[in-house]
Coordinates of C-alpha atoms and ligand atoms in Angstrom, one line a residue:
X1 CA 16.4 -14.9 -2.3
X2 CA 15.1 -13.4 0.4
X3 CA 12.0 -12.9 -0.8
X4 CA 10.3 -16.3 -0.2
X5 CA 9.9 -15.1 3.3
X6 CA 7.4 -12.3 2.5
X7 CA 4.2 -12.1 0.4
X8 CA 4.0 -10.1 -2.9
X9 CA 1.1 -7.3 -2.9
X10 CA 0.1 -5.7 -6.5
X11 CA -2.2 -3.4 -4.7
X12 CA -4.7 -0.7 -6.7
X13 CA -5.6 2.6 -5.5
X14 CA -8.8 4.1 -7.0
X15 CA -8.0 7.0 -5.5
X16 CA -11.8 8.8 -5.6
X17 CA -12.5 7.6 -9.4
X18 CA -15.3 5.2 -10.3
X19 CA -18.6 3.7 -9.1
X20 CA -20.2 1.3 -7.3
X21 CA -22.1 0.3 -11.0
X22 CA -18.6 0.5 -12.7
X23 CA -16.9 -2.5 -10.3
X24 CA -18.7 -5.5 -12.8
X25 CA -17.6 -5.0 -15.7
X26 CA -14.4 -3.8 -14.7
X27 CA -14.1 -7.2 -12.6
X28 CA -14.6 -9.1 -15.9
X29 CA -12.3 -7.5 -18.1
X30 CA -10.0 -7.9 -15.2
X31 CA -10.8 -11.4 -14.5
X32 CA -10.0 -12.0 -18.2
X33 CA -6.4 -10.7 -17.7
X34 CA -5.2 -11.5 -14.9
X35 CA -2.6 -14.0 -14.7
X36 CA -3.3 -17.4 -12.4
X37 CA -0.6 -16.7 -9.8
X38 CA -0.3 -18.4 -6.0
X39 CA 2.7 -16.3 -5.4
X40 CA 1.0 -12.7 -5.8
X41 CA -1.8 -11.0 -4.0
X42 CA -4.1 -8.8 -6.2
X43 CA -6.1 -6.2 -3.9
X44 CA -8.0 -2.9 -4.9
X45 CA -8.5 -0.2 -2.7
X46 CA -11.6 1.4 -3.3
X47 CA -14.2 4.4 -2.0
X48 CA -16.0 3.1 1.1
X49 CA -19.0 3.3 -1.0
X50 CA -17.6 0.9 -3.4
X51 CA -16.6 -1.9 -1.3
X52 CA -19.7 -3.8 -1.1
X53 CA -20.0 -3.8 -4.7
X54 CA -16.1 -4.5 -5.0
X55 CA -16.3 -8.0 -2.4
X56 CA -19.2 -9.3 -4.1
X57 CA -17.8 -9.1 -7.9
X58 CA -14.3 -9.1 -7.0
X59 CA -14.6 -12.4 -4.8
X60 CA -14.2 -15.1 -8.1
X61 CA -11.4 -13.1 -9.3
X62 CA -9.6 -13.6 -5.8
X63 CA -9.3 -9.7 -5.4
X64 CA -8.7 -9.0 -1.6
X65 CA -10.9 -5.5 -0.9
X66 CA -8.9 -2.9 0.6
X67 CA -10.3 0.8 2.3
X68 CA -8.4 3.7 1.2
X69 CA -9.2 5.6 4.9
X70 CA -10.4 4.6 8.5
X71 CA -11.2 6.5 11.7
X72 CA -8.6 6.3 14.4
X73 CA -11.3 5.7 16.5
X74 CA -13.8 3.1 17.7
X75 CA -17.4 4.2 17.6
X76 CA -19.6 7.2 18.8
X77 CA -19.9 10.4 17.3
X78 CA -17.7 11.1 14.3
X79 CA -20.1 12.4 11.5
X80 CA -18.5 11.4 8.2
X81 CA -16.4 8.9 9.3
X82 CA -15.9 5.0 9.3
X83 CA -14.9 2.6 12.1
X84 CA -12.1 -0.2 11.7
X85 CA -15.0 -2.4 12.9
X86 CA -16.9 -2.0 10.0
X87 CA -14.2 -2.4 7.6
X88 CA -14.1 -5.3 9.5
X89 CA -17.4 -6.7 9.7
X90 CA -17.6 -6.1 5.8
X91 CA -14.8 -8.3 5.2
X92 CA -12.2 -5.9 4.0
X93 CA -8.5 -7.0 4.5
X94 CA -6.6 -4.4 3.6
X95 CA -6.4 -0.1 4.4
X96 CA -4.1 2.8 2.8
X97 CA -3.2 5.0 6.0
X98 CA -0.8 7.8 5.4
X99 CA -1.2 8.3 1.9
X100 CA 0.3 11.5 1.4
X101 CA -2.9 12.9 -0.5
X102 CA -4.4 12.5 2.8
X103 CA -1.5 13.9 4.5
X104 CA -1.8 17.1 2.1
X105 CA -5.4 17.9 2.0
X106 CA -6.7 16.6 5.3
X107 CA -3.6 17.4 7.6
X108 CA -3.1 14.3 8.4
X109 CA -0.2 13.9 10.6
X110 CA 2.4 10.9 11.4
X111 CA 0.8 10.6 15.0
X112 CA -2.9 10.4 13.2
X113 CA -1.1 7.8 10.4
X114 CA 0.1 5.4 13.4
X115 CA -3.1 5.7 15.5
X116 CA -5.0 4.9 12.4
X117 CA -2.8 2.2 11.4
X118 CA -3.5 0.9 15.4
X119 CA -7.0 1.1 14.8
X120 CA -7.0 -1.3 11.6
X121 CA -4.7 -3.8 13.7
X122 CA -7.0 -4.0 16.5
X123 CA -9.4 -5.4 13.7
X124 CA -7.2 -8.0 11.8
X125 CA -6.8 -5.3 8.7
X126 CA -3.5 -5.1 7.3
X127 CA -2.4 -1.3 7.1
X128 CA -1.0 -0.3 3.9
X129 CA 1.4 3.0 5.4
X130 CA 2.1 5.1 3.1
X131 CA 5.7 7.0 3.2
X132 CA 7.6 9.3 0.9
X133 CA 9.7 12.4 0.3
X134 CA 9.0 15.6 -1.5
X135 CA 10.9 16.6 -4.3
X136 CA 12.4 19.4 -2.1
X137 CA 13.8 17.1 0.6
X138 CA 15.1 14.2 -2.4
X139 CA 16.9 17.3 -3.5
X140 CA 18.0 18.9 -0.4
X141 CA 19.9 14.9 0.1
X142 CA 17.3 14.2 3.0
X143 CA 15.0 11.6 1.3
X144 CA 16.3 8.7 4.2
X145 CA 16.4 11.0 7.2
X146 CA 12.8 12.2 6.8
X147 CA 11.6 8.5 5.4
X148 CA 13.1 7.1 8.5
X149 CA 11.1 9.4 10.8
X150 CA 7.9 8.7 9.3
X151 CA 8.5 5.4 8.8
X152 CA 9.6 5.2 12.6
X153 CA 6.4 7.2 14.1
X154 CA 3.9 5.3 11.8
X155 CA 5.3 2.1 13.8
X156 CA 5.6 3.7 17.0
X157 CA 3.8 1.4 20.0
X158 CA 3.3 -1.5 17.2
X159 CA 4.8 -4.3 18.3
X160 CA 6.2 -7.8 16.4
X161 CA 3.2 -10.0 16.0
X162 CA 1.5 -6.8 14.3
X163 CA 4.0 -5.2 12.5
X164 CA 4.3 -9.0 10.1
X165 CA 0.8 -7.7 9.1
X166 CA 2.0 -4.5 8.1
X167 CA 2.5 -3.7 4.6
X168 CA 4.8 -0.4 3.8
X169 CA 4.3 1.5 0.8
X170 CA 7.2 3.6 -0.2
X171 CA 5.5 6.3 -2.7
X172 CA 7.7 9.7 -3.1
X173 CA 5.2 12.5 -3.8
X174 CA 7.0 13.4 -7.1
X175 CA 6.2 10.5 -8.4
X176 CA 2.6 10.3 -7.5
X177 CA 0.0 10.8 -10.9
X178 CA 2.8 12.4 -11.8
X179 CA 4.0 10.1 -14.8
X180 CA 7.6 10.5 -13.5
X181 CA 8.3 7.2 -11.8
X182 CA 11.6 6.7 -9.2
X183 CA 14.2 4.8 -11.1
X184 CA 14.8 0.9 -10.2
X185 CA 17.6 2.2 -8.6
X186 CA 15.9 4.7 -6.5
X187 CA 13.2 3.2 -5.5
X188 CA 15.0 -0.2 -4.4
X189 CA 17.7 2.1 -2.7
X190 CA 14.7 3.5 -0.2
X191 CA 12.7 0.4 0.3
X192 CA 16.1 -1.3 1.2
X193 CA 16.7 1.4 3.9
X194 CA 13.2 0.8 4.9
X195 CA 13.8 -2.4 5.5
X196 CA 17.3 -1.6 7.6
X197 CA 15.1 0.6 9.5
X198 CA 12.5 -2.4 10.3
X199 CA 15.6 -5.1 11.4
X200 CA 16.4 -2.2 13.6
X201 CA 13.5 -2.0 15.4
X202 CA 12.3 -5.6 15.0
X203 CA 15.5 -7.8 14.1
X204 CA 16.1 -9.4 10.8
X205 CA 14.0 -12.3 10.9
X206 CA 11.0 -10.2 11.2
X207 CA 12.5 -7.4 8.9
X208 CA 12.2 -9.8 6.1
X209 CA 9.2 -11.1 6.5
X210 CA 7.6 -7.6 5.9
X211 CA 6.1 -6.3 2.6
X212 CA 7.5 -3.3 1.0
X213 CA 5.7 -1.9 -1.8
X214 CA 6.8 0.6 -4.4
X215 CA 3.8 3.1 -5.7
X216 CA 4.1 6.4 -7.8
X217 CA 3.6 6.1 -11.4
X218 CA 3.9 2.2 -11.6
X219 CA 2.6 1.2 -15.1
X220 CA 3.0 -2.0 -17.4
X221 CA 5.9 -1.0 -18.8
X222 CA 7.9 -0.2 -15.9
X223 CA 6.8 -2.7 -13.1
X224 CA 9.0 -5.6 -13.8
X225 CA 12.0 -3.6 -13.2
X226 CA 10.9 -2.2 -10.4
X227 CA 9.7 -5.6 -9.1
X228 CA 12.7 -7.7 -9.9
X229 CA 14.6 -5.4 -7.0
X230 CA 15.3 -7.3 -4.2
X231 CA 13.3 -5.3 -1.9
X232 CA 10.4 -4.3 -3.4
X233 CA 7.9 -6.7 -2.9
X234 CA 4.9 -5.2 -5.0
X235 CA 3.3 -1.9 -5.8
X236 CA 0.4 0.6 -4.9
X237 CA -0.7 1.7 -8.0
X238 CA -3.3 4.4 -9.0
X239 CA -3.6 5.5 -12.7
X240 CA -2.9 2.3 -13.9
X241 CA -5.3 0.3 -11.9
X242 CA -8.3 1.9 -13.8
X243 CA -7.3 0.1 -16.4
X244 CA -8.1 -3.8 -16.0
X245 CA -5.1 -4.5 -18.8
X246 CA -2.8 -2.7 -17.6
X247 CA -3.0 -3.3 -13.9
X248 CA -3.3 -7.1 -14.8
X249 CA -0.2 -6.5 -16.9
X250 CA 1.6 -5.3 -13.5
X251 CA 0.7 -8.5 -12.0
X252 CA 1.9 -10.5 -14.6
X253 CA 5.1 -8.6 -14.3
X254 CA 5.2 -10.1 -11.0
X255 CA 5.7 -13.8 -12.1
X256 CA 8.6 -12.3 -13.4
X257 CA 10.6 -11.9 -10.4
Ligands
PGA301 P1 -0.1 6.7 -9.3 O1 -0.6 6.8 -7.8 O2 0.2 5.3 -9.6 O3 -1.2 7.3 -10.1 O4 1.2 7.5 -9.4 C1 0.0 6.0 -6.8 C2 -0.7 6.3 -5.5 O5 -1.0 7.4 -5.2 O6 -0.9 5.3 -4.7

């Protein structure tokens, strides 16, 4: 299958939810769980705050550290915010752009999503970009239409060599903490047509090198369906990855596949 090209990415999302004294023992109990797999990468996503804390405990469980937010730009005077540099410089491999919390309560736009996602680049971080549909447009039949648009302006000016680093999350809003996950069906139906749209832009070689991740309301129980489809190649997960069993149990449902 096709899916010996690309990586597999169980990715947490802490969303704003724990603290900096919280990331030991979680590690542990984690650590405990977690499967011994070559095949999957386990990251978590955590508050800048946290990530100090979260690469020193998180280092002998072979947790990559992922930001959940980065400035689009470089350096000066941006109160509040934080550089791509010093995601960088603090060893953090991954960074959620797009997430469509942030595209709710902070405006953020597709434009902002692909200059952020440029920024991260420009410092070896893989951008996790988030994508996904409202209920009303899933209803309205125009889940792929708007999908492809923001899927197509996130990767606007990114070119081959950086676009293999790029990981795409496919996370419809009416899914997200919502406990009502997309069916296999759904879900593999989208990230597919993700994927069309990338050996569109990019050709197929590159197209399936390219993680696509499935997020909204993953959980132990339903991850191994949703990961046996043949194009979804992991999962951002929120709830679930508070919980060290049951987000180890989603990585376990990766050996699966
Ligand atoms: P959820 O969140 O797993 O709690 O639905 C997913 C996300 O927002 O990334």
């Amino acid at each position: 299958m096709n899916k010996k090209y690309r990586k597999t990415v169980i990715a947490g999302n802490w969303k704003m939810n724990m603290t900096a004294s919280a990331v030991k023992p979680f590690i542990e109990e984690l650590k405990a769980e977690l499967p011994k797999t070559k095949t999957c990468e386990t990251v978590l996503c955590v508050p800048g705050v946290i990530i100090p804390a979260m690469l020193r405990s998180g280092k002998d469980a072979k947790i990559g550290v992922g930001g959940q937010d980065v400035s689009k730009y470089e350096k000066g005077a941006y109160t509040g915010e934080v550089s791509a540099e010093m995601l960088e410089d603090l060893g953090v491999k991954y960074c959620i752009v797009g997430h469509s919390e942030r595209r709710e309560y902070h405006n953020e736009s597709d434009f902002l999503v692909n200059e952020k996602a440029k920024a991260l680049l420009a410092h070896n971080i893989t951008p996790i970009i988030c994508v996904g549909e409202s209920l009303e447009q899933r209803e309205m039949g125009l889940t792929m239409d708007y999908i492809t648009y923001q899927v197509k302006a996130a990767l606007s000016d990114i070119n081959e060599a950086q676009v293999r680093k790029c990981i795409i999350a496919y996370e419809p809003i009416w899914a997200i903490g919502t406990g009502k996950t997309a069916t296999a069906e759904q879900a593999q139906e989208v990230c597919k047509g993700i994927r069309a749209i990338l050996r569109e832009k990019y050709g197929a070689r590159l197209a399936r090198s390219v993680t696509i991740q499935y997020g909204g309301s993953m959980n132990a129980k339903n991850a191994e369906e949703l990961l046996a489809q043949p194009d979804i190649d992991g999962g951002l997960i929120g709830g679930a990855s508070l919980k060290p069993k049951d987000f180890a149990a989603i990585v376990k449902a990766t050996a699966q596949e």
